[in-house]
Structure formats: structure tokens, C-alpha cells
CSV table of C-alpha atoms in Angstrom, one decimal:
chain,number,residue,atom,x,y,z
A,29,MET,CA,-0.4,11.1,7.5
A,30,LYS,CA,-1.0,7.6,7.0
A,31,MET,CA,-4.4,6.2,5.4
A,32,ARG,CA,-5.6,2.6,6.2
A,33,PRO,CA,-5.1,-0.1,3.9
A,34,GLU,CA,-8.8,-0.6,3.3
A,35,LYS,CA,-9.7,3.3,3.1
A,36,TYR,CA,-7.2,3.1,0.0
A,37,LEU,CA,-8.7,0.5,-1.7
A,38,ARG,CA,-12.2,2.5,-1.5
A,39,TYR,CA,-10.4,5.2,-3.0
A,40,LEU,CA,-9.0,3.2,-5.8
A,41,PHE,CA,-12.6,1.1,-6.8
A,42,LEU,CA,-15.3,2.5,-5.7
A,43,PRO,CA,-17.2,5.4,-7.8
A,44,ASN,CA,-18.3,7.2,-4.3
A,45,LEU,CA,-16.8,10.9,-5.8
A,46,PHE,CA,-16.7,11.1,-1.7
A,47,GLU,CA,-14.0,8.4,-1.9
A,48,LEU,CA,-12.5,9.0,-5.1
A,49,PHE,CA,-11.5,12.3,-4.8
A,50,GLY,CA,-9.9,11.5,-1.5
A,51,THR,CA,-11.7,13.6,1.0
A,52,GLU,CA,-10.3,11.8,3.9
A,53,ARG,CA,-6.9,12.6,2.8
A,54,THR,CA,-7.8,16.3,2.6
A,55,ARG,CA,-9.0,16.4,6.5
A,56,GLU,CA,-5.6,14.4,7.5
A,57,ILE,CA,-3.7,17.2,5.3
A,58,LEU,CA,-5.5,20.6,6.7
A,59,SER,CA,-6.3,18.7,10.7
A,60,VAL,CA,-3.5,21.5,11.9
A,61,ASN,CA,-5.0,23.3,14.8
A,62,PRO,CA,-2.4,25.4,16.4
A,63,THR,CA,-4.8,25.9,19.5
A,64,VAL,CA,-5.3,22.4,20.0
A,65,VAL,CA,-2.6,20.5,21.8
A,66,PRO,CA,-2.5,17.0,19.9
A,67,ALA,CA,-1.5,14.1,22.1
A,68,ARG,CA,1.4,11.9,21.1
A,69,GLU,CA,1.2,8.2,21.6
A,70,GLU,CA,4.3,6.8,23.6
A,71,ALA,CA,6.4,4.7,21.4
A,72,GLN,CA,6.2,1.2,22.3
A,73,GLN,CA,10.0,0.9,21.7
A,74,VAL,CA,12.8,3.3,21.6
A,75,ILE,CA,16.1,2.5,20.0
A,76,ILE,CA,18.9,4.6,20.8
A,77,THR,CA,22.0,4.4,18.6
A,78,ALA,CA,25.5,6.4,19.5
A,79,TYR,CA,28.9,7.7,17.4
A,80,CYS,CA,31.7,8.9,19.1
A,81,PHE,CA,34.4,9.9,16.8
A,82,ASN,CA,37.1,12.2,16.0
A,83,LYS,CA,39.8,12.2,12.9
A,84,GLU,CA,41.4,9.4,14.1
A,85,SER,CA,38.8,6.8,15.5
A,86,ILE,CA,35.4,6.4,15.8
A,87,GLU,CA,33.4,4.2,18.6
A,88,GLU,CA,29.6,2.9,17.5
A,89,TRP,CA,27.0,1.7,19.9
A,90,LYS,CA,23.8,0.1,18.9
A,91,ASN,CA,21.1,-0.2,21.1
A,92,ILE,CA,22.0,1.3,23.9
A,93,SER,CA,20.1,2.2,27.3
A,94,LEU,CA,19.0,5.8,28.1
A,95,GLN,CA,22.1,5.6,30.9
A,96,GLU,CA,24.1,4.7,28.7
A,97,ALA,CA,23.5,7.6,26.2
A,98,LEU,CA,23.8,10.4,29.7
A,99,GLU,CA,27.4,9.1,29.9
A,100,LEU,CA,28.3,9.8,27.1
A,101,LYS,CA,28.1,13.4,27.6
A,102,GLN,CA,31.4,12.9,29.1
A,103,SER,CA,33.2,12.0,25.9
A,104,ASP,CA,35.8,14.2,24.7
A,105,LYS,CA,34.9,13.1,20.9
A,106,ILE,CA,32.3,14.7,19.0
A,107,THR,CA,28.9,12.7,19.5
A,108,TRP,CA,25.9,11.5,18.0
A,109,ILE,CA,23.3,10.2,19.2
A,110,ASN,CA,20.3,9.1,17.3
A,111,ILE,CA,17.1,8.3,19.4
A,112,ASP,CA,14.1,6.5,17.3
A,113,GLY,CA,10.6,6.2,19.1
A,114,LEU,CA,9.7,9.4,21.4
A,115,ARG,CA,8.7,8.7,24.7
A,116,LYS,CA,8.1,12.0,27.0
A,117,SER,CA,9.9,10.4,30.0
A,118,ASP,CA,13.2,9.4,27.8
A,119,VAL,CA,12.8,13.3,26.0
A,120,GLU,CA,13.0,14.8,29.6
A,121,THR,CA,15.8,12.6,31.1
A,122,ILE,CA,18.2,13.3,28.1
A,123,GLY,CA,16.8,17.0,27.6
A,124,ASN,CA,17.9,17.7,31.0
A,125,CYS,CA,21.2,16.0,31.1
A,126,TYR,CA,22.1,17.9,28.0
A,127,GLY,CA,20.9,21.1,28.8
A,128,ILE,CA,17.8,21.1,26.2
A,129,HIS,CA,15.4,23.6,27.6
A,130,PRO,CA,12.1,22.3,28.4
A,131,LEU,CA,10.3,24.6,25.4
A,132,LEU,CA,12.3,22.8,23.1
A,133,GLN,CA,11.5,19.2,24.9
A,134,GLU,CA,8.1,20.7,24.2
A,135,ASP,CA,8.8,20.7,20.3
A,136,ILE,CA,10.0,17.7,20.5
A,137,LEU,CA,7.2,15.9,21.6
A,138,SER,CA,4.9,18.1,19.1
A,139,VAL,CA,3.1,16.4,16.7
A,140,ASN,CA,2.3,18.5,13.0
A,141,GLN,CA,4.8,21.2,13.9
A,142,ARG,CA,5.9,23.6,11.5
A,143,ALA,CA,9.6,23.6,10.4
A,144,LYS,CA,11.2,25.9,13.0
A,145,MET,CA,14.8,26.8,14.1
A,146,ASP,CA,15.9,27.9,17.7
A,147,GLU,CA,18.5,29.4,19.7
A,148,VAL,CA,18.1,28.8,23.5
A,149,ASP,CA,21.1,28.9,26.3
A,150,ASP,CA,24.0,26.8,24.5
A,151,ILE,CA,21.8,24.8,22.2
A,152,LEU,CA,20.8,25.0,18.5
A,153,PHE,CA,17.6,23.4,17.8
A,154,CYS,CA,16.1,22.6,14.3
A,155,LEU,CA,12.7,21.0,13.3
A,156,VAL,CA,11.9,19.7,10.3
A,157,ASN,CA,10.3,16.8,8.3
A,158,MET,CA,11.5,14.0,6.8
A,159,LEU,CA,9.8,12.7,3.5
A,160,TYR,CA,9.1,9.1,2.2
A,161,TYR,CA,7.2,8.2,-0.6
A,162,ASN,CA,5.0,5.6,0.0
A,163,GLU,CA,4.9,3.3,-3.2
A,164,GLN,CA,1.7,1.2,-2.7
A,165,LYS,CA,-0.5,4.6,-1.7
A,166,LYS,CA,0.9,6.5,-4.3
A,167,SER,CA,1.5,9.2,-1.7
A,168,VAL,CA,3.7,11.4,0.4
A,169,ASP,CA,4.4,10.5,4.3
A,170,GLN,CA,6.0,13.0,6.6
A,171,GLU,CA,8.1,12.5,9.6
A,172,GLN,CA,9.2,14.4,12.1
A,173,ILE,CA,12.7,15.2,13.4
A,174,SER,CA,14.3,17.2,15.7
A,175,LEU,CA,17.9,18.2,15.8
A,176,VAL,CA,20.0,19.2,18.7
A,177,LEU,CA,23.4,21.2,18.2
A,178,GLY,CA,25.6,21.6,21.4
A,179,ARG,CA,29.0,21.6,22.2
A,180,ASN,CA,30.5,18.5,20.6
A,181,PHE,CA,27.3,16.7,20.5
A,182,VAL,CA,24.1,16.6,18.3
A,183,ILE,CA,21.1,14.6,19.5
A,184,THR,CA,18.6,13.6,16.6
A,185,PHE,CA,14.9,12.7,17.7
A,186,GLN,CA,13.3,10.4,15.2
A,187,GLU,CA,9.6,9.3,15.7
A,188,ASP,CA,9.7,6.2,13.1
A,189,LEU,CA,12.0,2.7,14.0
A,190,ASN,CA,11.6,1.5,10.8
A,191,ARG,CA,13.0,4.1,8.8
A,192,ASP,CA,15.2,7.1,8.0
A,193,VAL,CA,17.7,8.9,5.5
A,194,PHE,CA,20.9,8.7,7.4
A,195,THR,CA,22.1,5.1,6.1
A,196,ALA,CA,24.5,6.3,3.5
A,197,LEU,CA,25.9,9.2,6.2
A,198,ARG,CA,26.4,6.5,8.7
A,199,GLY,CA,28.6,4.4,6.3
A,200,ARG,CA,30.5,7.3,5.6
A,201,LEU,CA,31.2,8.3,8.9
A,202,LYS,CA,33.2,5.0,9.5
A,203,LEU,CA,35.6,5.3,6.6
A,204,PRO,CA,39.1,6.6,7.7
A,205,THR,CA,39.0,9.6,5.0
A,206,SER,CA,35.6,10.7,5.8
A,207,LYS,CA,35.5,14.7,6.2
A,208,THR,CA,32.8,14.3,8.6
A,209,ARG,CA,35.2,13.0,11.3
A,210,ALA,CA,37.4,15.7,10.7
A,211,LYS,CA,35.5,18.2,11.4
A,212,GLU,CA,33.4,19.8,14.6
A,213,ALA,CA,29.5,18.9,15.5
A,214,ASP,CA,28.5,21.5,13.8
A,215,TYR,CA,29.6,20.0,10.1
A,216,LEU,CA,28.0,17.0,11.3
A,217,TYR,CA,24.7,18.9,12.0
A,218,TYR,CA,25.1,20.5,8.3
A,219,THR,CA,25.8,16.8,7.1
A,220,LEU,CA,22.5,15.8,8.5
A,221,LEU,CA,20.0,18.7,7.5
A,222,ASP,CA,21.8,18.5,3.9
A,223,THR,CA,20.8,14.8,3.7
A,224,ILE,CA,17.2,15.0,4.5
A,225,VAL,CA,17.3,18.0,2.0
A,226,ASP,CA,18.5,15.8,-0.7
A,227,HIS,CA,15.8,12.8,0.1
A,228,TYR,CA,13.3,15.8,-0.9
A,229,PHE,CA,14.4,15.5,-4.7
A,230,ILE,CA,14.1,11.7,-4.5
A,231,VAL,CA,10.4,11.9,-3.3
A,232,MET,CA,9.5,14.7,-5.6
A,233,ASP,CA,11.6,12.6,-8.8
A,234,LYS,CA,8.9,10.0,-7.5
A,235,LEU,CA,6.1,12.1,-7.7
A,236,GLY,CA,7.2,13.8,-10.8
A,237,ASP,CA,7.2,10.4,-12.5
A,238,GLU,CA,3.7,10.1,-11.7
A,239,ILE,CA,2.7,13.3,-12.9
A,240,GLU,CA,4.5,12.8,-16.4
A,241,ASP,CA,2.4,9.3,-16.4
A,242,LEU,CA,-1.1,11.4,-15.8
A,243,GLU,CA,-0.1,13.3,-18.4
A,244,GLU,CA,0.1,10.7,-20.9
A,245,GLU,CA,-3.0,9.5,-19.7
A,246,ILE,CA,-5.1,12.6,-19.9
A,247,VAL,CA,-3.9,12.7,-23.9
A,248,ARG,CA,-4.6,9.0,-24.2
A,249,SER,CA,-8.2,8.2,-22.4
A,250,ALA,CA,-8.8,10.8,-20.0
A,251,SER,CA,-12.2,9.7,-17.4
A,252,LYS,CA,-13.5,10.7,-14.1
A,253,ARG,CA,-11.2,9.0,-12.3
A,254,THR,CA,-7.9,11.0,-14.1
A,255,LEU,CA,-9.5,14.3,-12.6
A,256,ALA,CA,-9.8,12.7,-9.4
A,257,TYR,CA,-6.0,11.5,-9.7
A,258,ILE,CA,-5.3,15.2,-10.7
A,259,ASN,CA,-7.1,16.0,-7.4
A,260,SER,CA,-4.8,13.3,-5.5
A,261,LEU,CA,-1.5,15.0,-6.8
A,262,ARG,CA,-2.2,18.0,-6.0
A,263,LYS,CA,-3.0,17.3,-2.2
A,264,GLU,CA,0.2,15.3,-2.3
A,265,LEU,CA,2.0,18.7,-3.2
A,266,ILE,CA,0.1,20.5,-0.2
A,267,VAL,CA,2.5,18.0,1.9
A,268,LEU,CA,5.4,19.2,0.2
A,269,LYS,CA,4.6,22.6,-0.2
A,270,ARG,CA,3.8,22.7,3.6
A,271,THR,CA,7.1,20.7,4.2
A,272,ILE,CA,9.7,22.1,2.2
A,273,TYR,CA,8.9,25.8,2.0
A,274,PRO,CA,9.7,26.6,5.7
A,275,VAL,CA,12.7,24.7,5.7
A,276,ARG,CA,14.2,27.7,3.7
A,277,GLU,CA,13.6,29.9,6.6
A,278,VAL,CA,15.3,27.5,9.3
A,279,ILE,CA,18.5,27.3,6.8
A,280,SER,CA,18.0,31.3,6.4
A,281,GLY,CA,17.9,31.4,10.0
A,282,LEU,CA,21.5,29.5,10.3
A,283,ILE,CA,23.0,31.2,8.1
A,284,LYS,CA,22.4,34.5,9.8
A,285,SER,CA,23.2,32.9,13.1
A,286,GLU,CA,25.9,34.4,15.1
A,287,ASN,CA,25.9,31.4,17.8
A,288,ALA,CA,29.6,29.9,18.9
A,289,LEU,CA,28.0,26.5,18.0
A,290,LEU,CA,28.1,27.5,14.1
A,291,ALA,CA,31.9,27.9,12.9
A,292,ALA,CA,32.1,31.0,10.1
A,293,LEU,CA,34.0,28.7,7.9
A,294,ASN,CA,30.9,26.4,7.6
A,295,GLU,CA,28.7,28.9,6.5
A,296,ARG,CA,29.2,28.0,2.9
A,297,TYR,CA,27.8,24.6,3.5
A,298,TYR,CA,24.7,25.9,4.8
A,299,LYS,CA,24.1,28.7,2.0
A,300,ASP,CA,24.7,25.3,-0.4
A,301,VAL,CA,21.4,23.6,1.8
A,302,TYR,CA,19.7,26.9,1.0
A,303,ASP,CA,20.3,26.9,-2.5
A,304,HIS,CA,19.3,23.1,-3.1
A,305,ILE,CA,16.2,24.3,-0.7
A,306,VAL,CA,15.2,26.8,-3.1
A,307,GLN,CA,15.5,24.6,-6.2
A,308,ALA,CA,13.3,22.2,-4.3
A,309,ILE,CA,10.5,24.9,-3.9
A,310,ASP,CA,10.6,26.0,-7.6
A,311,LEU,CA,10.2,22.3,-8.3
A,312,VAL,CA,7.0,22.1,-6.6
A,313,ASP,CA,5.9,25.4,-7.5
A,314,ASN,CA,6.8,23.9,-11.4
A,315,TYR,CA,4.9,20.9,-10.4
A,316,ARG,CA,1.9,22.5,-9.2
A,317,ASP,CA,1.7,24.8,-12.5
A,318,MET,CA,1.9,21.7,-14.4
A,319,LEU,CA,-1.1,19.8,-12.9
A,320,THR,CA,-3.0,23.1,-13.4
A,321,GLY,CA,-2.3,22.8,-16.7
A,322,MET,CA,-3.4,19.5,-16.9
A,323,GLN,CA,-6.7,20.1,-14.8
A,324,ASP,CA,-7.3,22.5,-17.8
A,325,LEU,CA,-6.2,19.9,-20.5
A,326,TYR,CA,-8.7,17.3,-18.9
A,327,LEU,CA,-11.2,19.7,-19.3
A,328,SER,CA,-10.8,21.0,-22.6
A,329,ASN,CA,-10.8,17.3,-23.7
A,330,VAL,CA,-13.9,16.6,-22.2
A,331,ASN,CA,-15.7,19.6,-23.8
A,332,LEU,CA,-13.8,18.2,-27.0
A,333,LYS,CA,-15.4,14.8,-26.4
A,334,MET,CA,-18.5,16.5,-26.1
A,335,ASN,CA,-18.3,19.0,-29.2
A,336,GLU,CA,-17.7,15.6,-30.9
A,337,VAL,CA,-20.9,13.8,-30.1
A,338,MET,CA,-22.5,16.7,-30.8
A,339,LYS,CA,-21.3,17.1,-34.1
A,340,VAL,CA,-22.2,13.4,-35.1
A,341,MET,CA,-25.8,13.7,-33.6
A,342,ALA,CA,-26.2,16.8,-35.6
A,343,ILE,CA,-24.8,15.3,-39.0
A,344,VAL,CA,-27.2,12.6,-38.2
A,345,THR,CA,-30.2,14.3,-37.5
A,346,CYS,CA,-29.6,16.3,-41.2
A,347,LEU,CA,-29.0,13.2,-42.7
A,348,LEU,CA,-32.4,11.7,-41.7
A,349,ALA,CA,-34.4,15.0,-42.5
A,350,PRO,CA,-34.8,14.2,-46.1
A,351,ALA,CA,-36.1,10.7,-45.5
A,352,THR,CA,-38.4,12.1,-43.1
A,353,VAL,CA,-39.5,14.8,-45.2
A,354,ILE,CA,-40.1,12.0,-48.1
A,355,GLY,CA,-41.8,9.8,-46.0
A,356,GLY,CA,-43.8,12.7,-44.7
A,357,ILE,CA,-45.0,13.6,-48.2
A,358,PHE,CA,-46.2,10.4,-49.6
A,359,GLY,CA,-47.8,9.8,-46.3
A,360,MET,CA,-50.4,12.7,-46.6
A,361,ASN,CA,-54.0,11.6,-47.1
A,362,PHE,CA,-54.2,13.3,-50.7
A,363,ASN,CA,-56.3,11.3,-53.4
A,364,VAL,CA,-53.7,12.6,-55.6
A,365,LEU,CA,-50.0,12.3,-55.1
A,366,PRO,CA,-46.8,12.2,-57.5
A,367,LEU,CA,-46.0,8.7,-58.4
A,368,THR,CA,-49.0,7.1,-56.7
A,369,ASN,CA,-49.8,4.7,-59.2
A,370,GLN,CA,-46.1,4.1,-61.3
A,371,HIS,CA,-44.4,0.7,-60.8
A,372,PHE,CA,-41.4,2.4,-59.5
A,373,GLY,CA,-42.8,4.8,-57.1
A,374,PHE,CA,-41.6,3.2,-54.0
A,375,TRP,CA,-38.2,2.5,-55.1
A,376,ILE,CA,-37.7,6.4,-56.6
A,377,ALA,CA,-38.6,7.7,-53.3
A,378,VAL,CA,-36.1,5.2,-51.6
A,379,ALA,CA,-33.5,6.6,-53.9
A,380,ALA,CA,-34.1,9.9,-53.2
A,381,MET,CA,-33.5,9.2,-49.5
A,382,ILE,CA,-30.6,7.4,-50.1
A,383,LEU,CA,-28.7,9.5,-52.4
A,384,ILE,CA,-29.4,13.4,-51.1
A,385,PRO,CA,-27.8,12.4,-47.9
A,386,ILE,CA,-24.8,11.2,-49.9
A,387,TRP,CA,-25.0,14.5,-51.6
A,388,MET,CA,-25.1,16.0,-48.2
A,389,LEU,CA,-22.1,14.4,-46.7
A,390,LEU,CA,-20.1,15.4,-49.7
A,391,VAL,CA,-21.2,18.8,-49.0
A,392,PHE,CA,-20.0,18.4,-45.8
A,393,LYS,CA,-17.0,17.1,-46.3
A,394,ARG,CA,-16.3,19.8,-48.4
A,395,LYS,CA,-16.8,22.5,-46.1
A,396,GLY,CA,-14.6,20.7,-44.0
A,397,TRP,CA,-17.3,20.1,-41.1
A,398,PHE,CA,-16.2,17.0,-40.4
């Protein structure tokens, strides 16, 4: 999903339509082929953080080893292990220790996977995508995250070491009055999903600002690059649609699930997340309709400008017609022509060439032709 900086510069400044309309971006968005197993690059660095907590206390470990993460399974507190950076050996090791089925391990290591939810043995598994708005490229980036819920533990697998959306959640978790610490692991699971979904709205708000600015630009001064930017934003909406729509099925599956890991009392919280997802989907649809309307507005403006140009050219042609006719008459090769031997003949002809177009302009104005 990432575009190299030099490609982005070409997208902005070169008039080549192949680059201007983001053809490479199209390939990136639509390059998902389920029949081809993509190879994931092994992470150069893996950072593991963990929290063990209950209502009375919380312990935090930063940048711990894989072996230390495995030992946390023996904790009698609720445990949240977050792994930034994916390596096949690490995923298999921690998966085998915590009872994560090999098929789920494959999903964790997959690339460009569609959001999904699975229940295997004593594990509840969700795979969703986090969204980020790239301010430099004015595009939507996504990161795959896998969430595993077991008895008294939650494990999250993230691809990117440098960013996630859980910073505020970590801060709240350390508060003695934290509601998450007073509940079971499934409430933490809900909180993680809710945080991811809420961040969708932050990304969509930024994209909405771009759409509003574009709408003003179309009305003020539309150009070929305006049409290109409309096309670019439509591609970013494809990313939103591919990411957000399947999450509705994931949350719906959690609501309908009768898994013992999910407390019945927390069902209303998942319904709240479902409501947020429905709102996000509606917002994506609204943005898509807005862009379709803006494209129609752009084409209408182009046609209007063309009509204005044709109108001016037609008026100029009409205004020049009297001068052409008069000049043609007096340029005829006859021995006897009116005003030929008159002292003011030339000036009379010139005056006619000027006064007749002025009279025509007044008539056109009265009829409302311009």
C-alpha cells in the first residue's frame, strides 16, 4: 500500500496522465489475488510489550524477550501481550505455547487478508486492519492486526513497529479507576476493537476535509489535475471500503457467538461497536456519492466553459460579418460603385463597419444572448 517518495513527486508534478491519475496506485489497491500466497518479509526487529493486571494492580513489561512472554501464560492475572513485527518462528513459538491453531498462525502471517473472525478450540481470533492517514501522500495506509482472545489473555500481532492506535488505551489501563481492569479479558478484547474502529473516523475526517477542499476548488478553478485528484480520492475510498465493510461481519459474528470466552453482559458493548461500523460504512457511501457528484460538477463546468468560449467566438464572428460584407462590396471590380468618387466615402464605410456591430451588440444584449 505504500508509494515511494519519488513516485509521489511524479504523481504531483508531471503532466503524464499515466502518473497523474495514479495508475500505480490502482495496481497496489487491486493487487489481491487469493490464489497466490504472498511472501511476508521477516521483521528486522520485534518488540514485545506485556501488561498483567487485575482490579487492584497492574504490571508492565517493555521490550521483553519471547521466552519471558511465554512465561506470562502462568500468570493468574489478565495478560495482554502485544507483538510489533512479525517473524514466522516467533509466531509459531508463541502460538504453540498459547494454543493458537496452525491455521490461525497462517492467518496472522498472511498479507492483504480480508477482515475475518474465527473460533478454533479455546481461542477466539479476529483479523482486522488499522487505518492511518498519510499527510505527505494524501493517502490511506493500512496495517493488518491480529487479535487473539484466550482464557485470561489477549495477544495482538502488529506489522508496524513505529505506530499503532492503542497509546490512549495503555494510558487508561494504568489508571486505578480503569473499567478495563475491573472486567475480564473479553472486555479488553472489545476495547481493542473499539479503539481500532474509532480510529477509522479520524482517518475519514481527514479524507472528508480533502473532499471539501476539492469541492471548493472545482467551483473556483477546475483543471485536469482536479479530475486527477477526484480519481485519486476515489481510490482511497476503495481502501476504506475494503477495510471497513468486512469488519461489520466480524463484529456481527462476535455478537452472535456463544463462545464461553465472551461474557453475555458485554454483548451490548459489541453492539455499540457494530453501530459505529454501520455509521462508518454510511460515511464511506456518502463520500463516494459526493465524489460522483463532484465528477459530474467538473464535467458540467468543462462543458459550461466550452459553451462560453463558443458563444464568444460566435459573437465575434457575427460582429465581424458586417465589416467583411462592406469590405467585400467595395472591393468588387466594377467601374461604378456607390460612394466611389465621394470625398467622405471611405469614412462612411468605416462608420458603417463600426455602428452596425454596436447595434448588433445592443440587440444581442436585449435578447439576453450574453
